[in-house]
mmCIF file of C-alpha atoms and ligand atoms in Angstrom:
data_model
loop_
_atom_site.group_PDB
_atom_site.id
_atom_site.type_symbol
_atom_site.label_atom_id
_atom_site.label_comp_id
_atom_site.label_asym_id
_atom_site.label_seq_id
_atom_site.Cartn_x
_atom_site.Cartn_y
_atom_site.Cartn_z
ATOM 1 C CA UNK O 1 68.850 138.506 112.052
ATOM 2 C CA UNK O 2 65.404 139.608 113.512
ATOM 3 C CA UNK O 3 65.687 142.683 115.677
ATOM 4 C CA UNK O 4 64.344 140.838 118.807
ATOM 5 C CA UNK O 5 67.020 138.183 118.662
ATOM 6 C CA UNK O 6 68.724 139.469 121.910
ATOM 7 C CA UNK O 7 65.572 139.964 123.789
ATOM 8 C CA UNK O 8 64.296 136.386 122.981
ATOM 9 C CA UNK O 9 67.454 134.458 123.509
ATOM 10 C CA UNK O 10 69.842 136.573 125.685
ATOM 11 C CA UNK O 11 72.364 136.571 122.866
ATOM 12 C CA UNK O 12 72.556 137.686 119.135
ATOM 13 C CA UNK O 13 71.964 134.933 116.791
ATOM 14 C CA UNK O 14 69.286 133.412 114.580
ATOM 15 C CA UNK O 15 65.876 132.908 116.309
ATOM 16 C CA UNK O 16 63.988 129.382 116.154
ATOM 17 C CA UNK O 17 60.606 130.042 114.684
ATOM 18 C CA UNK O 18 57.582 128.060 115.753
ATOM 19 C CA UNK O 19 57.234 126.097 112.562
ATOM 20 C CA UNK O 20 61.078 125.221 112.744
ATOM 21 C CA UNK O 21 60.636 124.220 116.502
ATOM 22 C CA UNK O 22 57.645 122.114 115.694
ATOM 23 C CA UNK O 23 59.587 120.370 112.968
ATOM 24 C CA UNK O 24 62.575 119.624 115.195
ATOM 25 C CA UNK O 25 60.120 118.416 118.046
ATOM 26 C CA UNK O 26 58.535 116.140 115.543
ATOM 27 C CA UNK O 27 61.761 114.750 114.264
ATOM 28 C CA UNK O 28 63.458 114.311 117.689
ATOM 29 C CA UNK O 29 60.255 112.576 119.117
ATOM 30 C CA UNK O 30 59.921 110.217 116.195
ATOM 31 C CA UNK O 31 63.587 109.184 116.050
ATOM 32 C CA UNK O 32 64.833 109.319 119.689
ATOM 33 C CA UNK O 33 61.577 108.982 121.653
ATOM 34 C CA UNK O 34 62.567 112.344 123.257
ATOM 35 C CA UNK O 35 59.497 114.561 124.109
ATOM 36 C CA UNK O 36 60.376 118.202 123.796
ATOM 37 C CA UNK O 37 57.624 120.253 125.628
ATOM 38 C CA UNK O 38 56.493 123.656 124.183
ATOM 39 C CA UNK O 39 58.645 125.203 127.067
ATOM 40 C CA UNK O 40 61.750 123.650 125.631
ATOM 41 C CA UNK O 41 61.994 126.104 122.603
ATOM 42 C CA UNK O 42 64.784 128.358 124.183
ATOM 43 C CA UNK O 43 66.740 125.278 125.146
ATOM 44 C CA UNK O 44 66.605 123.848 121.695
ATOM 45 C CA UNK O 45 67.711 127.128 120.232
ATOM 46 C CA UNK O 46 70.543 127.437 122.480
ATOM 47 C CA UNK O 47 71.673 123.800 122.068
ATOM 48 C CA UNK O 48 71.380 124.043 118.347
ATOM 49 C CA UNK O 49 73.159 127.367 118.042
ATOM 50 C CA UNK O 50 76.505 125.809 118.094
ATOM 51 C CA UNK O 51 75.593 123.075 115.594
ATOM 52 C CA UNK O 52 74.477 125.873 113.133
ATOM 53 C CA UNK O 53 77.830 127.530 113.618
ATOM 54 C CA UNK O 54 79.547 124.197 112.904
ATOM 55 C CA UNK O 55 77.642 123.840 109.820
ATOM 56 C CA UNK O 56 78.149 127.345 108.618
ATOM 57 C CA UNK O 57 74.413 127.924 108.590
ATOM 58 C CA UNK O 58 72.884 131.243 109.306
ATOM 59 C CA UNK O 59 69.186 130.384 110.238
ATOM 60 C CA UNK O 60 67.093 127.406 111.706
ATOM 61 C CA UNK O 61 65.313 127.411 108.465
ATOM 62 C CA UNK O 62 68.509 126.441 106.679
ATOM 63 C CA UNK O 63 69.174 124.006 109.393
ATOM 64 C CA UNK O 64 65.697 122.423 108.918
ATOM 65 C CA UNK O 65 66.282 122.171 105.112
ATOM 66 C CA UNK O 66 69.877 120.631 105.822
ATOM 67 C CA UNK O 67 68.149 118.075 108.179
ATOM 68 C CA UNK O 68 65.505 117.091 105.580
ATOM 69 C CA UNK O 69 68.123 116.742 102.899
ATOM 70 C CA UNK O 70 70.704 114.805 104.855
ATOM 71 C CA UNK O 71 68.461 112.501 106.622
ATOM 72 C CA UNK O 72 69.999 110.027 109.140
ATOM 73 C CA UNK O 73 73.436 111.685 108.822
ATOM 74 C CA UNK O 74 72.443 114.954 110.416
ATOM 75 C CA UNK O 75 69.989 113.177 112.773
ATOM 76 C CA UNK O 76 72.940 112.175 114.835
ATOM 77 C CA UNK O 77 74.343 115.803 114.900
ATOM 78 C CA UNK O 78 70.840 116.941 116.137
ATOM 79 C CA UNK O 79 70.442 114.300 118.659
ATOM 80 C CA UNK O 80 74.062 114.800 119.846
ATOM 81 C CA UNK O 81 73.253 118.551 120.282
ATOM 82 C CA UNK O 82 69.911 118.066 122.177
ATOM 83 C CA UNK O 83 70.718 115.158 124.641
ATOM 84 C CA UNK O 84 71.439 115.888 128.199
ATOM 85 C CA UNK O 85 74.555 114.096 129.241
ATOM 86 C CA UNK O 86 74.945 114.975 132.931
ATOM 87 C CA UNK O 87 76.430 112.010 134.733
ATOM 88 C CA UNK O 88 78.984 111.397 137.620
ATOM 89 C CA UNK O 89 81.058 108.650 139.070
ATOM 90 C CA UNK O 90 78.945 106.592 141.635
ATOM 91 C CA UNK O 91 76.061 108.932 141.014
ATOM 92 C CA UNK O 92 72.936 107.477 143.018
ATOM 93 C CA UNK O 93 75.388 105.266 144.945
ATOM 94 C CA UNK O 94 72.615 102.984 146.353
ATOM 95 C CA UNK O 95 72.596 101.093 143.127
ATOM 96 C CA UNK O 96 76.276 100.357 143.316
ATOM 97 C CA UNK O 97 75.961 99.158 146.943
ATOM 98 C CA UNK O 98 72.960 96.867 145.878
ATOM 99 C CA UNK O 99 75.050 95.569 142.927
ATOM 100 C CA UNK O 100 77.727 94.616 145.403
ATOM 101 C CA UNK O 101 75.553 93.484 148.293
ATOM 102 C CA UNK O 102 73.061 91.306 146.556
ATOM 103 C CA UNK O 103 72.688 91.763 142.746
ATOM 104 C CA UNK O 104 75.899 90.281 141.659
ATOM 105 C CA UNK O 105 76.092 87.864 144.528
ATOM 106 C CA UNK O 106 72.795 86.444 143.561
ATOM 107 C CA UNK O 107 73.610 86.295 139.962
ATOM 108 C CA UNK O 108 76.816 84.254 140.822
ATOM 109 C CA UNK O 109 74.676 81.876 142.646
ATOM 110 C CA UNK O 110 72.318 81.543 139.662
ATOM 111 C CA UNK O 111 75.057 81.450 137.116
ATOM 112 C CA UNK O 112 77.326 79.047 138.952
ATOM 113 C CA UNK O 113 77.559 76.722 135.935
ATOM 114 C CA UNK O 114 77.972 79.244 133.161
ATOM 115 C CA UNK O 115 80.061 81.489 135.200
ATOM 116 C CA UNK O 116 78.975 84.507 133.056
ATOM 117 C CA UNK O 117 77.840 87.737 134.486
ATOM 118 C CA UNK O 118 76.482 90.560 132.354
ATOM 119 C CA UNK O 119 75.393 94.186 133.192
ATOM 120 C CA UNK O 120 74.046 96.725 130.695
ATOM 121 C CA UNK O 121 74.443 100.404 131.289
ATOM 122 C CA UNK O 122 71.569 101.759 128.879
ATOM 123 C CA UNK O 123 72.172 105.560 128.309
ATOM 124 C CA UNK O 124 75.683 105.535 129.750
ATOM 125 C CA UNK O 125 76.625 108.989 128.571
ATOM 126 C CA UNK O 126 80.368 109.659 129.148
ATOM 127 C CA UNK O 127 80.902 106.282 130.704
ATOM 128 C CA UNK O 128 81.193 106.871 134.505
ATOM 129 C CA UNK O 129 78.207 104.699 135.211
ATOM 130 C CA UNK O 130 79.622 101.767 133.266
ATOM 131 C CA UNK O 131 83.096 102.125 134.749
ATOM 132 C CA UNK O 132 81.508 102.158 138.332
ATOM 133 C CA UNK O 133 79.798 99.002 137.599
ATOM 134 C CA UNK O 134 83.205 97.363 136.416
ATOM 135 C CA UNK O 135 84.777 98.794 139.613
ATOM 136 C CA UNK O 136 82.027 97.306 141.740
ATOM 137 C CA UNK O 137 82.225 94.164 140.014
ATOM 138 C CA UNK O 138 85.994 93.514 140.447
ATOM 139 C CA UNK O 139 85.452 94.236 144.255
ATOM 140 C CA UNK O 140 83.037 91.298 144.492
ATOM 141 C CA UNK O 141 83.459 88.864 141.658
ATOM 142 C CA UNK O 142 86.450 86.482 142.227
ATOM 143 C CA UNK O 143 89.103 87.382 139.594
ATOM 144 C CA UNK O 144 89.573 83.858 138.266
ATOM 145 C CA UNK O 145 86.992 81.825 136.526
ATOM 146 C CA UNK O 146 84.217 84.355 136.026
ATOM 147 C CA UNK O 147 83.342 86.031 132.681
ATOM 148 C CA UNK O 148 82.195 89.497 133.866
ATOM 149 C CA UNK O 149 81.328 91.960 131.173
ATOM 150 C CA UNK O 150 79.581 95.317 130.999
ATOM 151 C CA UNK O 151 77.851 96.649 127.894
ATOM 152 C CA UNK O 152 77.531 100.354 127.810
ATOM 153 C CA UNK O 153 75.261 102.065 124.999
ATOM 154 C CA UNK O 154 74.236 105.526 124.212
ATOM 155 C CA UNK O 155 72.444 107.276 121.297
ATOM 156 C CA UNK O 156 74.965 110.089 121.255
ATOM 157 C CA UNK O 157 78.278 109.133 119.305
ATOM 158 C CA UNK O 158 80.267 111.765 120.848
ATOM 159 C CA UNK O 159 79.669 110.686 124.493
ATOM 160 C CA UNK O 160 80.421 107.083 123.386
ATOM 161 C CA UNK O 161 83.731 108.137 121.742
ATOM 162 C CA UNK O 162 84.828 110.052 124.991
ATOM 163 C CA UNK O 163 83.762 107.107 127.246
ATOM 164 C CA UNK O 164 85.823 104.653 125.085
ATOM 165 C CA UNK O 165 88.961 106.680 125.909
ATOM 166 C CA UNK O 166 88.443 106.306 129.680
ATOM 167 C CA UNK O 167 90.276 109.527 130.299
ATOM 168 C CA UNK O 168 88.704 112.228 132.708
ATOM 169 C CA UNK O 169 89.533 115.480 133.962
ATOM 170 C CA UNK O 170 90.623 115.453 137.548
ATOM 171 C CA UNK O 171 87.783 117.469 138.900
ATOM 172 C CA UNK O 172 85.348 114.678 137.710
ATOM 173 C CA UNK O 173 87.113 112.125 140.072
ATOM 174 C CA UNK O 174 87.894 114.627 142.985
ATOM 175 C CA UNK O 175 85.274 113.427 145.278
ATOM 176 C CA UNK O 176 86.099 109.707 145.010
ATOM 177 C CA UNK O 177 87.751 108.151 148.008
ATOM 178 C CA UNK O 178 91.531 107.891 147.652
ATOM 179 C CA UNK O 179 91.615 104.103 147.648
ATOM 180 C CA UNK O 180 89.154 103.934 144.822
ATOM 181 C CA UNK O 181 91.256 106.508 143.006
ATOM 182 C CA UNK O 182 94.471 104.542 143.578
ATOM 183 C CA UNK O 183 92.833 101.210 142.584
ATOM 184 C CA UNK O 184 90.916 102.280 139.508
ATOM 185 C CA UNK O 185 92.861 105.143 138.019
ATOM 186 C CA UNK O 186 96.186 105.974 136.746
ATOM 187 C CA UNK O 187 97.699 109.437 136.433
ATOM 188 C CA UNK O 188 97.864 110.621 132.811
ATOM 189 C CA UNK O 189 101.144 111.784 131.437
ATOM 190 C CA UNK O 190 102.404 113.592 128.414
ATOM 191 C CA UNK O 191 99.302 114.916 126.340
ATOM 192 C CA UNK O 192 97.049 113.572 129.229
ATOM 193 C CA UNK O 193 98.818 115.159 132.195
ATOM 194 C CA UNK O 194 96.238 116.406 134.745
ATOM 195 C CA UNK O 195 93.877 113.648 133.604
ATOM 196 C CA UNK O 196 92.708 110.298 135.483
ATOM 197 C CA UNK O 197 92.832 107.416 133.268
ATOM 198 C CA UNK O 198 90.591 104.283 133.939
ATOM 199 C CA UNK O 199 92.970 101.466 134.554
ATOM 200 C CA UNK O 200 93.218 98.942 131.619
ATOM 201 C CA UNK O 201 91.901 96.063 133.592
ATOM 202 C CA UNK O 202 88.594 97.940 134.134
ATOM 203 C CA UNK O 203 88.567 99.303 130.435
ATOM 204 C CA UNK O 204 88.674 95.552 129.276
ATOM 205 C CA UNK O 205 85.503 94.794 131.180
ATOM 206 C CA UNK O 206 83.394 97.472 129.367
ATOM 207 C CA UNK O 207 82.289 97.574 125.829
ATOM 208 C CA UNK O 208 80.950 100.750 124.543
ATOM 209 C CA UNK O 209 78.316 100.998 121.526
ATOM 210 C CA UNK O 210 76.159 103.707 120.057
ATOM 211 C CA UNK O 211 72.618 102.399 120.242
ATOM 212 C CA UNK O 212 69.268 104.108 120.073
ATOM 213 C CA UNK O 213 67.184 102.398 122.656
ATOM 214 C CA UNK O 214 64.133 102.882 120.383
ATOM 215 C CA UNK O 215 65.615 100.844 117.626
ATOM 216 C CA UNK O 216 66.268 97.076 117.448
ATOM 217 C CA UNK O 217 68.798 95.786 119.770
ATOM 218 C CA UNK O 218 71.558 93.490 118.326
ATOM 219 C CA UNK O 219 72.540 91.640 121.569
ATOM 220 C CA UNK O 220 70.733 88.775 122.974
ATOM 221 C CA UNK O 221 71.281 88.926 126.669
ATOM 222 C CA UNK O 222 70.315 87.719 129.195
ATOM 223 C CA UNK O 223 71.517 90.453 131.541
ATOM 224 C CA UNK O 224 71.685 90.118 135.206
ATOM 225 C CA UNK O 225 71.269 93.774 135.755
ATOM 226 C CA UNK O 226 70.197 96.600 133.615
ATOM 227 C CA UNK O 227 70.765 100.346 134.639
ATOM 228 C CA UNK O 228 68.795 102.767 132.646
ATOM 229 C CA UNK O 229 69.025 105.756 134.806
ATOM 230 C CA UNK O 230 68.025 109.330 133.995
ATOM 231 C CA UNK O 231 67.248 108.417 130.328
ATOM 232 C CA UNK O 232 63.399 107.551 130.360
ATOM 233 C CA UNK O 233 62.728 110.810 131.868
ATOM 234 C CA UNK O 234 62.745 112.371 128.307
ATOM 235 C CA UNK O 235 60.207 109.686 126.886
ATOM 236 C CA UNK O 236 56.541 109.814 126.862
ATOM 237 C CA UNK O 237 54.575 107.012 128.889
ATOM 238 C CA UNK O 238 53.837 104.647 125.905
ATOM 239 C CA UNK O 239 57.634 104.740 124.907
ATOM 240 C CA UNK O 240 58.693 104.054 128.611
ATOM 241 C CA UNK O 241 56.264 101.167 128.936
ATOM 242 C CA UNK O 242 57.555 99.585 125.748
ATOM 243 C CA UNK O 243 61.048 99.968 126.752
ATOM 244 C CA UNK O 244 60.581 98.702 130.086
ATOM 245 C CA UNK O 245 58.960 95.499 128.785
ATOM 246 C CA UNK O 246 61.907 95.217 126.348
ATOM 247 C CA UNK O 247 64.262 95.345 129.141
ATOM 248 C CA UNK O 248 62.370 92.827 131.115
ATOM 249 C CA UNK O 249 62.689 90.383 128.242
ATOM 250 C CA UNK O 250 66.432 91.097 128.277
ATOM 251 C CA UNK O 251 66.666 90.359 131.982
ATOM 252 C CA UNK O 252 67.525 86.891 133.334
ATOM 253 C CA UNK O 253 64.742 85.623 135.650
ATOM 254 C CA UNK O 254 65.583 87.229 139.032
ATOM 255 C CA UNK O 255 67.562 89.899 137.384
ATOM 256 C CA UNK O 256 67.282 93.641 138.298
ATOM 257 C CA UNK O 257 66.532 96.804 136.522
ATOM 258 C CA UNK O 258 67.720 100.185 138.003
ATOM 259 C CA UNK O 259 66.092 103.444 136.895
ATOM 260 C CA UNK O 260 66.913 107.005 137.931
ATOM 261 C CA UNK O 261 65.935 108.983 141.014
ATOM 262 C CA UNK O 262 63.332 111.069 139.344
ATOM 263 C CA UNK O 263 61.821 108.134 137.338
ATOM 264 C CA UNK O 264 59.261 105.659 138.474
ATOM 265 C CA UNK O 265 57.596 102.605 136.949
ATOM 266 C CA UNK O 266 54.447 103.373 138.676
ATOM 267 C CA UNK O 267 51.363 103.093 136.455
ATOM 268 C CA UNK O 268 53.331 101.181 133.974
ATOM 269 C CA UNK O 269 52.341 97.737 132.846
ATOM 270 C CA UNK O 270 55.437 95.547 133.246
ATOM 271 C CA UNK O 271 56.259 92.298 134.942
ATOM 272 C CA UNK O 272 58.616 93.789 137.471
ATOM 273 C CA UNK O 273 58.349 94.100 141.268
ATOM 274 C CA UNK O 274 59.782 97.095 143.149
ATOM 275 C CA UNK O 275 62.317 95.784 145.527
ATOM 276 C CA UNK O 276 64.076 98.951 146.740
ATOM 277 C CA UNK O 277 64.522 102.548 145.910
ATOM 278 C CA UNK O 278 64.175 102.699 141.987
ATOM 279 C CA UNK O 279 65.261 98.956 141.979
ATOM 280 C CA UNK O 280 63.075 96.448 140.208
ATOM 281 C CA UNK O 281 63.297 92.745 139.897
ATOM 282 C CA UNK O 282 62.068 90.258 137.356
ATOM 283 C CA UNK O 283 60.363 87.333 138.768
ATOM 284 C CA UNK O 284 62.192 84.001 139.115
ATOM 285 C CA UNK O 285 65.730 82.893 140.360
ATOM 286 C CA UNK O 286 66.865 83.231 143.942
ATOM 287 C CA UNK O 287 65.533 86.429 145.475
ATOM 288 C CA UNK O 288 67.411 88.788 147.802
ATOM 289 C CA UNK O 289 66.276 88.035 151.379
ATOM 290 C CA UNK O 290 63.779 85.298 150.282
HETATM 291 C C1 SAM B 1 71.488 112.325 131.807
HETATM 292 S S1 SAM B 1 72.289 110.999 130.797
HETATM 293 C C2 SAM B 1 72.227 109.820 132.010
HETATM 294 C C3 SAM B 1 73.708 109.066 132.177
HETATM 295 C C4 SAM B 1 73.664 108.006 133.214
HETATM 296 N N1 SAM B 1 72.868 106.920 132.963
HETATM 297 C C5 SAM B 1 73.344 108.616 134.690
HETATM 298 O O1 SAM B 1 72.279 108.364 135.259
HETATM 299 O O2 SAM B 1 74.300 109.246 135.223
HETATM 300 C C6 SAM B 1 71.006 110.537 129.675
HETATM 301 C C7 SAM B 1 71.641 109.847 128.551
HETATM 302 O O3 SAM B 1 70.489 109.251 127.684
HETATM 303 C C8 SAM B 1 71.052 109.229 126.344
HETATM 304 N N2 SAM B 1 69.760 108.997 125.559
HETATM 305 C C9 SAM B 1 68.645 109.867 125.361
HETATM 306 N N3 SAM B 1 67.856 109.375 124.458
HETATM 307 C C10 SAM B 1 68.338 108.025 124.264
HETATM 308 C C11 SAM B 1 67.864 106.977 123.375
HETATM 309 N N4 SAM B 1 66.818 107.088 122.483
HETATM 310 N N5 SAM B 1 68.585 106.003 123.197
HETATM 311 C C12 SAM B 1 69.787 105.830 123.887
HETATM 312 N N6 SAM B 1 70.261 106.649 124.663
HETATM 313 C C13 SAM B 1 69.393 107.810 124.838
HETATM 314 C C14 SAM B 1 71.516 110.617 126.237
HETATM 315 O O4 SAM B 1 72.509 110.611 125.057
HETATM 316 C C15 SAM B 1 72.268 110.832 127.554
HETATM 317 O O5 SAM B 1 73.695 110.556 127.479
#
């Protein structure tokens, strides 16, 4: 271990050298569209330290060699280690209010004959966002006669595995109103004591899948609403523009795209109109307030 390891990282452990950082930046940029600026070296070193321990490797050089040799297999481990999965139930609640007050009601008018409603949570992390869409949907979509489904995808296989369980530590649901808690969760027993479990009726609405947004999408759509919140923040402008155009093609005419609070489609060439705070609408269909 180089002598300066503690000074550089705040803890003893291998140091990520410039050439190794450059290689990892390149791999992550090419494969996940994630842009790691030069100031992210410490962060990458910190996040990958655990991965090195899991693999029993003693240096980042050895890790880079392993990455070169194992290809797509370790790419998943790398991306899982580097992605930021912060999320929360009803985070940026104005989107769920809009979903209930006009996005789903408009889609119900538009889809009166097919009676099909589709929402995509793209970059869903541990599933809170997707379950909130399901909870909001059951509040406003009549229980009989509507085929209401949520697709939830993320590049990170570990968060998808967690989300599929629908089991959350109590502190993650502590801030929810008690009526929401009662209606949407049951108390865990046995091995799940002290946990809140999303009710089966809601879990049945959501399908979780691993999906890299930069790759081909197997689904056909159209979606009435797409949420891609706090994901594009990692991408460069060209990747964002391509992605937003692909989202637009996946939206039904009159469908909505919701993005995160720190994101904007300003300066992006995409056929969407801003209709609210971080809410964009594809033209066509019956508009809210028109
Ligand atoms: C900060 S979380 C956002 C979670 C949720 N949408 C929200 O706003 O609360 C960002 C998520 O984007 C995912 N992500 C990053 N790059 C991705 C890519 N290329 N394809 C799919 N998901 C990606 C990460 O794995 C992470 O779970």
